[in-house]
Amino acid sequence: YKSFTQVVVLGSSCFVPFMQLSPPNRREVIEDLLDIRIFSTMNGILKERVKGIKETIREIEYQFELAKNKVEMQQSLIANLNEQSNANVARRKKEIVELDGEISNISIGVEDNLKLTKSYEKSLIKYQKVDTELSQLKVYESRFKDKQKAFKKEYKFFESNEHCPTCHQTITANLRNAKKVEITTQLGDIDKATVELQGKLTAILKQVEEKSTIVSQLSDTQRKISDAQREINWRKKQIKQIEDKIEEATGSGSNVKKEKDKLKQLAKDGLKVEESLLDEKKVRDNYNTVTNMLRDTGIKSTIIKKYLPIMNQLINRYLKELDFYVSFELDENFVETIKSRFRDEFSYASFSEGEKMRIDLALLFTWRTIAKMKNS
């Protein structure tokens, strides 16, 4: 209907001129005139087929993955059955004996270290108050130093001052001498006490060092016990895994030959599915090729390119016959370019109604001529 109106109707209220159509609608008119709409119909049918082939391939791929998984599971089963032979069971029992021997050796080491731990803990009993005594002696040492500092400061005061700096009274020589003798005596007592204190500190520090050594040895021994326990647990876990495999082997009634025959059948089924998948993919590839041909840029574009120069030539000829001297050109997307004799560009909307009517007439005559050329 659109194409018919473009060829025989002009000036009707229900008629939309070619120039007022959108580029896709213009393409529809031209495709109809050139009798190439069949390719668009083909493309529509092809899209449905492509959709169908994609769904088919997706389903076959799922079946192929399923077949592969079945084959892999069957192979794994046969490998397990082979592994569950008598020779493997004997080897595993030997491994258990070896692991038991290792556990026994490690356990002996653990017992020795436990005895050492008890010995160290017993030795630490006599060092329980060492830290407290050391702390007290440090306090006494600090106090002695403070007293020495204070006495020395007082001694220096009486040695250097003859008058009291606060009340400005005279300090007699006898008082100063008496005070210095008293301070010297007290300093002597503190020195004696300091020497005695240093002796006690030396003894306590030696005990602290002995305690630190024992604590370090105890920590080392406990770490060795912990490491040994981990080794024992790891070997017990290995033994449990080996025993589980032996149980699985001896408790299985599967027939290896029967399972191998089943594997062959699964492999044949998988090959059939794979062949089917390859065939469908070949069809899909063919459809992709045809899709490229049926696009607007494919066969239709090639045909339109053949006709475009003729169309543009006819349009310009009819415009000239209508005394409308412009250069009118449609491109492959049916978008117009209108230039004046001075090569200024215009749009269809910029012309008067009479000029628009001449363009519409020129296009109408052109489509009639193209229709005659294409048909009998």
GROMACS .gro file of C-alpha atoms in nm:
model
  376
    1TYR     CA    1   0.000   0.000   0.000
    2LYS     CA    2   0.282   0.242   0.091
    3SER     CA    3   0.460   0.173  -0.237
    4PHE     CA    4   0.136   0.206  -0.439
    5THR     CA    5   0.059   0.547  -0.288
    6GLN     CA    6   0.413   0.666  -0.358
    7VAL     CA    7   0.367   0.584  -0.728
    8VAL     CA    8   0.010   0.701  -0.806
    9VAL     CA    9  -0.111   0.944  -0.533
   10LEU     CA   10  -0.031   1.309  -0.485
   11GLY     CA   11  -0.195   1.570  -0.261
   12SER     CA   12  -0.431   1.339  -0.074
   13SER     CA   13  -0.489   1.404   0.293
   14CYS     CA   14  -0.423   1.040   0.378
   15PHE     CA   15  -0.101   1.027   0.181
   16VAL     CA   16   0.244   1.093   0.336
   17PRO     CA   17   0.502   1.204   0.074
   18PHE     CA   18   0.827   1.011   0.048
   19MET     CA   19   1.029   1.301   0.184
   20GLN     CA   20   0.825   1.306   0.504
   21LEU     CA   21   0.880   0.936   0.573
   22SER     CA   22   1.148   0.819   0.820
   23PRO     CA   23   1.460   0.650   0.668
   24PRO     CA   24   1.339   0.297   0.766
   25ASN     CA   25   1.000   0.360   0.599
   26ARG     CA   26   1.176   0.503   0.292
   27ARG     CA   27   1.380   0.183   0.275
   28GLU     CA   28   1.059  -0.024   0.289
   29VAL     CA   29   0.917   0.166  -0.012
   30ILE     CA   30   1.236   0.126  -0.216
   31GLU     CA   31   1.270  -0.242  -0.125
   32ASP     CA   32   0.911  -0.300  -0.237
   33LEU     CA   33   0.970  -0.115  -0.566
   34LEU     CA   34   1.284  -0.317  -0.634
   35ASP     CA   35   1.110  -0.638  -0.530
   36ILE     CA   36   1.374  -0.717  -0.268
   37ARG     CA   37   1.142  -0.734   0.035
   38ILE     CA   38   1.172  -1.111  -0.005
   39PHE     CA   39   1.516  -1.084   0.159
   40SER     CA   40   1.361  -0.918   0.466
   41THR     CA   41   1.103  -1.199   0.479
   42MET     CA   42   1.384  -1.453   0.449
   43ASN     CA   43   1.571  -1.273   0.729
   44GLY     CA   44   1.265  -1.292   0.956
   45ILE     CA   45   1.232  -1.667   0.895
   46LEU     CA   46   1.605  -1.711   0.944
   47LYS     CA   47   1.598  -1.536   1.284
   48GLU     CA   48   1.348  -1.795   1.408
   49ARG     CA   49   1.567  -2.076   1.276
   50VAL     CA   50   1.879  -1.924   1.435
   51LYS     CA   51   1.696  -1.900   1.766
   52GLY     CA   52   1.589  -2.264   1.732
   53ILE     CA   53   1.940  -2.386   1.643
   54LYS     CA   54   2.089  -2.198   1.940
   55GLU     CA   55   1.846  -2.367   2.177
   56THR     CA   56   1.920  -2.704   2.015
   57ILE     CA   57   2.297  -2.650   2.050
   58ARG     CA   58   2.255  -2.544   2.413
   59GLU     CA   59   2.060  -2.862   2.485
   60ILE     CA   60   2.310  -3.086   2.303
   61GLU     CA   61   2.604  -2.916   2.480
   62TYR     CA   62   2.435  -2.992   2.811
   63GLN     CA   63   2.391  -3.356   2.705
   64PHE     CA   64   2.756  -3.370   2.590
   65GLU     CA   65   2.881  -3.234   2.925
   66LEU     CA   66   2.658  -3.487   3.098
   67ALA     CA   67   2.806  -3.769   2.888
   68LYS     CA   68   3.160  -3.646   2.963
   69ASN     CA   69   3.089  -3.638   3.336
   70LYS     CA   70   2.947  -3.991   3.323
   71VAL     CA   71   3.259  -4.117   3.143
   72GLU     CA   72   3.490  -3.944   3.392
   73MET     CA   73   3.296  -4.084   3.687
   74GLN     CA   74   3.309  -4.433   3.536
   75GLN     CA   75   3.684  -4.402   3.478
   76SER     CA   76   3.728  -4.290   3.838
   77LEU     CA   77   3.523  -4.586   3.958
   78ILE     CA   78   3.734  -4.833   3.756
   79ALA     CA   79   4.055  -4.673   3.888
   80ASN     CA   80   3.926  -4.716   4.242
   81LEU     CA   81   3.835  -5.078   4.175
   82ASN     CA   82   4.182  -5.146   4.039
   83GLU     CA   83   4.334  -4.980   4.341
   84GLN     CA   84   4.133  -5.203   4.570
   85SER     CA   85   4.329  -5.513   4.473
   86ASN     CA   86   4.490  -5.751   4.723
   87ALA     CA   87   4.837  -5.617   4.648
   88ASN     CA   88   4.729  -5.265   4.738
   89VAL     CA   89   4.565  -5.389   5.057
   90ALA     CA   90   4.890  -5.565   5.162
   91ARG     CA   91   5.092  -5.252   5.086
   92ARG     CA   92   4.855  -5.041   5.291
   93LYS     CA   93   4.873  -5.276   5.588
   94LYS     CA   94   5.251  -5.245   5.573
   95GLU     CA   95   5.214  -4.866   5.575
   96ILE     CA   96   4.996  -4.892   5.888
   97VAL     CA   97   5.265  -5.101   6.064
   98GLU     CA   98   5.529  -4.842   5.974
   99LEU     CA   99   5.310  -4.556   6.100
  100ASP     CA  100   5.241  -4.744   6.426
  101GLY     CA  101   5.617  -4.783   6.475
  102GLU     CA  102   5.670  -4.411   6.420
  103ILE     CA  103   5.392  -4.332   6.672
  104SER     CA  104   5.561  -4.559   6.930
  105ASN     CA  105   5.898  -4.386   6.883
  106ILE     CA  106   5.741  -4.042   6.912
  107SER     CA  107   5.546  -4.152   7.223
  108ILE     CA  108   5.872  -4.256   7.395
  109GLY     CA  109   6.008  -3.907   7.330
  110VAL     CA  110   5.687  -3.757   7.472
  111GLU     CA  111   5.723  -3.964   7.793
  112ASP     CA  112   6.084  -3.847   7.838
  113ASN     CA  113   5.982  -3.485   7.785
  114LEU     CA  114   5.692  -3.520   8.032
  115LYS     CA  115   5.940  -3.640   8.299
  116LEU     CA  116   6.163  -3.343   8.218
  117THR     CA  117   5.863  -3.110   8.250
  118LYS     CA  118   5.783  -3.242   8.598
  119SER     CA  119   6.148  -3.201   8.698
  120TYR     CA  120   6.157  -2.839   8.577
  121GLU     CA  121   5.827  -2.758   8.749
  122LYS     CA  122   5.963  -2.905   9.074
  123SER     CA  123   6.282  -2.697   9.042
  124LEU     CA  124   6.080  -2.378   8.998
  125ILE     CA  125   5.912  -2.417   9.339
  126LYS     CA  126   6.213  -2.274   9.527
  127TYR     CA  127   6.218  -1.969   9.297
  128GLN     CA  128   5.858  -1.867   9.366
  129LYS     CA  129   5.949  -1.560   9.582
  130VAL     CA  130   6.252  -1.452   9.377
  131ASP     CA  131   6.069  -1.188   9.175
  132THR     CA  132   5.905  -1.037   9.487
  133GLU     CA  133   6.238  -1.023   9.673
  134LEU     CA  134   6.409  -0.865   9.371
  135SER     CA  135   6.136  -0.601   9.351
  136GLN     CA  136   6.179  -0.517   9.725
  137LEU     CA  137   6.556  -0.493   9.696
  138LYS     CA  138   6.518  -0.257   9.400
  139VAL     CA  139   6.292  -0.039   9.613
  140TYR     CA  140   6.553  -0.032   9.895
  141GLU     CA  141   6.827   0.047   9.644
  142SER     CA  142   6.626   0.340   9.512
  143ARG     CA  143   6.561   0.469   9.865
  144PHE     CA  144   6.932   0.446   9.961
  145LYS     CA  145   7.026   0.645   9.652
  146ASP     CA  146   6.766   0.911   9.738
  147LYS     CA  147   6.899   0.935  10.101
  148GLN     CA  148   7.261   0.955   9.981
  149LYS     CA  149   7.164   1.233   9.746
  150ALA     CA  150   6.981   1.423  10.024
  151PHE     CA  151   7.268   1.386  10.279
  152LYS     CA  152   7.525   1.497  10.025
  153LYS     CA  153   7.313   1.800   9.944
  154GLU     CA  154   7.280   1.882  10.319
  155TYR     CA  155   7.655   1.832  10.373
  156LYS     CA  156   7.730   2.068  10.086
  157PHE     CA  157   7.492   2.325  10.240
  158PHE     CA  158   7.673   2.332  10.577
  159GLU     CA  159   8.008   2.335  10.405
  160SER     CA  160   7.925   2.628  10.180
  161ASN     CA  161   7.699   2.851  10.399
  162GLU     CA  162   7.779   3.048  10.717
  163HIS     CA  163   7.438   3.214  10.726
  164CYS     CA  164   7.091   3.067  10.690
  165PRO     CA  165   6.949   3.184  10.353
  166THR     CA  166   6.596   3.181  10.497
  167CYS     CA  167   6.621   3.351  10.838
  168HIS     CA  168   6.966   3.512  10.776
  169GLN     CA  169   7.097   3.396  11.117
  170THR     CA  170   7.466   3.303  11.152
  171ILE     CA  171   7.549   2.933  11.155
  172THR     CA  172   7.831   2.881  11.401
  173ALA     CA  173   8.139   2.682  11.312
  174ASN     CA  174   8.069   2.433  11.593
  175LEU     CA  175   7.716   2.367  11.461
  176ARG     CA  176   7.843   2.329  11.106
  177ASN     CA  177   8.117   2.085  11.212
  178ALA     CA  178   7.875   1.888  11.429
  179LYS     CA  179   7.626   1.861  11.142
  180LYS     CA  180   7.895   1.755  10.893
  181VAL     CA  181   8.019   1.484  11.133
  182GLU     CA  182   7.661   1.364  11.183
  183ILE     CA  183   7.591   1.357  10.806
  184THR     CA  184   7.923   1.177  10.738
  185THR     CA  185   7.832   0.911  10.995
  186GLN     CA  186   7.488   0.864  10.836
  187LEU     CA  187   7.643   0.844  10.487
  188GLY     CA  188   7.881   0.578  10.617
  189ASP     CA  189   7.589   0.377  10.751
  190ILE     CA  190   7.409   0.406  10.415
  191ASP     CA  191   7.725   0.299  10.229
  192LYS     CA  192   7.752  -0.009  10.449
  193ALA     CA  193   7.384  -0.088  10.397
  194THR     CA  194   7.429  -0.032  10.018
  195VAL     CA  195   7.720  -0.278  10.004
  196GLU     CA  196   7.515  -0.534  10.193
  197LEU     CA  197   7.220  -0.465   9.960
  198GLN     CA  198   7.436  -0.511   9.649
  199GLY     CA  199   7.548  -0.847   9.782
  200LYS     CA  200   7.185  -0.954   9.823
  201LEU     CA  201   7.096  -0.814   9.477
  202THR     CA  202   7.377  -1.012   9.315
  203ALA     CA  203   7.255  -1.331   9.479
  204ILE     CA  204   6.890  -1.262   9.384
  205LEU     CA  205   6.983  -1.174   9.022
  206LYS     CA  206   7.171  -1.502   8.998
  207GLN     CA  207   6.858  -1.684   9.116
  208VAL     CA  208   6.646  -1.487   8.866
  209GLU     CA  209   6.883  -1.595   8.588
  210GLU     CA  210   6.864  -1.957   8.702
  211LYS     CA  211   6.483  -1.934   8.708
  212SER     CA  212   6.478  -1.781   8.357
  213THR     CA  213   6.695  -2.065   8.227
  214ILE     CA  214   6.466  -2.327   8.380
  215VAL     CA  215   6.152  -2.149   8.243
  216SER     CA  216   6.310  -2.142   7.896
  217GLN     CA  217   6.398  -2.512   7.917
  218LEU     CA  218   6.044  -2.590   8.038
  219SER     CA  219   5.891  -2.393   7.749
  220ASP     CA  220   6.117  -2.576   7.500
  221THR     CA  221   6.017  -2.912   7.643
  222GLN     CA  222   5.646  -2.828   7.635
  223ARG     CA  223   5.678  -2.713   7.272
  224LYS     CA  224   5.845  -3.043   7.182
  225ILE     CA  225   5.560  -3.231   7.353
  226SER     CA  226   5.302  -3.027   7.157
  227ASP     CA  227   5.485  -3.087   6.825
  228ALA     CA  228   5.507  -3.458   6.903
  229GLN     CA  229   5.133  -3.474   6.978
  230ARG     CA  230   5.058  -3.311   6.642
  231GLU     CA  231   5.283  -3.564   6.468
  232ILE     CA  232   5.106  -3.851   6.647
  233ASN     CA  233   4.759  -3.715   6.554
  234TRP     CA  234   4.864  -3.666   6.189
  235ARG     CA  235   4.990  -4.026   6.168
  236LYS     CA  236   4.671  -4.154   6.334
  237LYS     CA  237   4.472  -3.964   6.071
  238GLN     CA  238   4.680  -4.128   5.797
  239ILE     CA  239   4.616  -4.469   5.950
  240LYS     CA  240   4.239  -4.397   5.956
  241GLN     CA  241   4.244  -4.296   5.589
  242ILE     CA  242   4.434  -4.614   5.494
  243GLU     CA  243   4.195  -4.829   5.697
  244ASP     CA  244   3.898  -4.665   5.521
  245LYS     CA  245   4.053  -4.749   5.182
  246ILE     CA  246   4.112  -5.110   5.287
  247GLU     CA  247   3.751  -5.136   5.406
  248GLU     CA  248   3.629  -4.991   5.079
  249ALA     CA  249   3.842  -5.236   4.881
  250THR     CA  250   3.752  -5.549   5.073
  251GLY     CA  251   3.383  -5.456   5.099
  252SER     CA  252   3.331  -5.389   4.729
  253GLY     CA  253   3.158  -5.649   4.513
  254SER     CA  254   3.194  -5.459   4.182
  255ASN     CA  255   3.315  -5.638   3.874
  256VAL     CA  256   3.592  -5.444   3.693
  257LYS     CA  257   3.518  -5.603   3.350
  258LYS     CA  258   3.149  -5.520   3.381
  259GLU     CA  259   3.235  -5.159   3.464
  260LYS     CA  260   3.476  -5.137   3.167
  261ASP     CA  261   3.204  -5.258   2.929
  262LYS     CA  262   2.975  -4.994   3.074
  263LEU     CA  263   3.248  -4.734   3.012
  264LYS     CA  264   3.274  -4.836   2.643
  265GLN     CA  265   2.898  -4.791   2.599
  266LEU     CA  266   2.909  -4.450   2.769
  267ALA     CA  267   3.198  -4.345   2.540
  268LYS     CA  268   2.999  -4.453   2.228
  269ASP     CA  269   2.696  -4.254   2.346
  270GLY     CA  270   2.921  -3.952   2.409
  271LEU     CA  271   3.068  -3.974   2.057
  272LYS     CA  272   2.719  -3.977   1.905
  273VAL     CA  273   2.625  -3.667   2.102
  274GLU     CA  274   2.951  -3.498   1.993
  275GLU     CA  275   2.884  -3.576   1.625
  276SER     CA  276   2.534  -3.435   1.661
  277LEU     CA  277   2.679  -3.122   1.825
  278LEU     CA  278   2.929  -3.072   1.541
  279ASP     CA  279   2.650  -3.108   1.281
  280GLU     CA  280   2.432  -2.850   1.458
  281LYS     CA  281   2.726  -2.609   1.490
  282LYS     CA  282   2.791  -2.646   1.117
  283VAL     CA  283   2.427  -2.554   1.049
  284ARG     CA  284   2.463  -2.257   1.287
  285ASP     CA  285   2.774  -2.138   1.102
  286ASN     CA  286   2.585  -2.161   0.771
  287TYR     CA  287   2.298  -1.961   0.921
  288ASN     CA  288   2.546  -1.698   1.042
  289THR     CA  289   2.682  -1.665   0.687
  290VAL     CA  290   2.330  -1.631   0.542
  291THR     CA  291   2.240  -1.380   0.819
  292ASN     CA  292   2.528  -1.158   0.708
  293MET     CA  293   2.403  -1.181   0.350
  294LEU     CA  294   2.041  -1.094   0.441
  295ARG     CA  295   2.125  -0.789   0.655
  296ASP     CA  296   2.058  -0.440   0.520
  297THR     CA  297   2.432  -0.418   0.448
  298GLY     CA  298   2.432  -0.744   0.249
  299ILE     CA  299   2.249  -0.845  -0.069
  300LYS     CA  300   1.991  -0.563  -0.042
  301SER     CA  301   2.265  -0.305  -0.007
  302THR     CA  302   2.439  -0.439  -0.320
  303ILE     CA  303   2.115  -0.422  -0.526
  304ILE     CA  304   2.027  -0.075  -0.394
  305LYS     CA  305   2.375   0.050  -0.480
  306LYS     CA  306   2.313  -0.058  -0.841
  307TYR     CA  307   1.989   0.142  -0.858
  308LEU     CA  308   2.091   0.450  -0.652
  309PRO     CA  309   2.279   0.629  -0.937
  310ILE     CA  310   1.980   0.569  -1.170
  311MET     CA  311   1.736   0.695  -0.905
  312ASN     CA  312   1.939   1.009  -0.838
  313GLN     CA  313   1.981   1.068  -1.213
  314LEU     CA  314   1.602   1.033  -1.272
  315ILE     CA  315   1.512   1.256  -0.975
  316ASN     CA  316   1.741   1.534  -1.097
  317ARG     CA  317   1.609   1.498  -1.455
  318TYR     CA  318   1.247   1.537  -1.345
  319LEU     CA  319   1.337   1.831  -1.118
  320LYS     CA  320   1.502   1.998  -1.416
  321GLU     CA  321   1.194   1.934  -1.633
  322LEU     CA  322   0.987   2.098  -1.356
  323ASP     CA  323   1.221   2.401  -1.373
  324PHE     CA  324   1.358   2.332  -1.026
  325TYR     CA  325   1.736   2.355  -1.059
  326VAL     CA  326   1.885   2.186  -0.753
  327SER     CA  327   2.113   1.886  -0.703
  328PHE     CA  328   1.920   1.613  -0.522
  329GLU     CA  329   2.093   1.297  -0.398
  330LEU     CA  330   1.986   1.003  -0.181
  331ASP     CA  331   2.251   0.795  -0.001
  332GLU     CA  332   2.237   0.421   0.087
  333ASN     CA  333   2.031   0.499   0.399
  334PHE     CA  334   1.790   0.712   0.187
  335VAL     CA  335   1.887   1.034   0.358
  336GLU     CA  336   1.871   1.325   0.111
  337THR     CA  337   2.132   1.589   0.031
  338ILE     CA  338   1.991   1.894  -0.156
  339LYS     CA  339   2.227   2.157  -0.298
  340SER     CA  340   2.156   2.468  -0.500
  341ARG     CA  341   2.342   2.563  -0.818
  342PHE     CA  342   2.582   2.755  -0.594
  343ARG     CA  343   2.635   2.437  -0.389
  344ASP     CA  344   2.457   2.570  -0.082
  345GLU     CA  345   2.293   2.289   0.116
  346PHE     CA  346   1.919   2.294   0.189
  347SER     CA  347   1.677   2.071   0.372
  348TYR     CA  348   1.338   1.960   0.242
  349ALA     CA  349   1.164   2.156   0.517
  350SER     CA  350   1.331   2.482   0.413
  351PHE     CA  351   1.148   2.493   0.075
  352SER     CA  352   0.809   2.647   0.004
  353GLU     CA  353   0.501   2.427  -0.044
  354GLY     CA  354   0.523   2.466  -0.421
  355GLU     CA  355   0.891   2.365  -0.423
  356LYS     CA  356   0.812   2.072  -0.196
  357MET     CA  357   0.538   1.971  -0.443
  358ARG     CA  358   0.791   1.971  -0.730
  359ILE     CA  359   1.026   1.749  -0.529
  360ASP     CA  360   0.735   1.515  -0.444
  361LEU     CA  361   0.634   1.504  -0.814
  362ALA     CA  362   0.990   1.433  -0.925
  363LEU     CA  363   1.010   1.147  -0.675
  364LEU     CA  364   0.668   1.013  -0.783
  365PHE     CA  365   0.774   1.010  -1.151
  366THR     CA  366   1.106   0.847  -1.056
  367TRP     CA  367   0.938   0.566  -0.860
  368ARG     CA  368   0.697   0.505  -1.153
  369THR     CA  369   0.993   0.483  -1.391
  370ILE     CA  370   1.184   0.248  -1.155
  371ALA     CA  371   0.870   0.033  -1.121
  372LYS     CA  372   0.843   0.011  -1.503
  373MET     CA  373   1.214  -0.077  -1.532
  374LYS     CA  374   1.177  -0.352  -1.270
  375ASN     CA  375   0.850  -0.499  -1.396
  376SER     CA  376   0.703  -0.582  -1.738
   0.00000   0.00000   0.00000
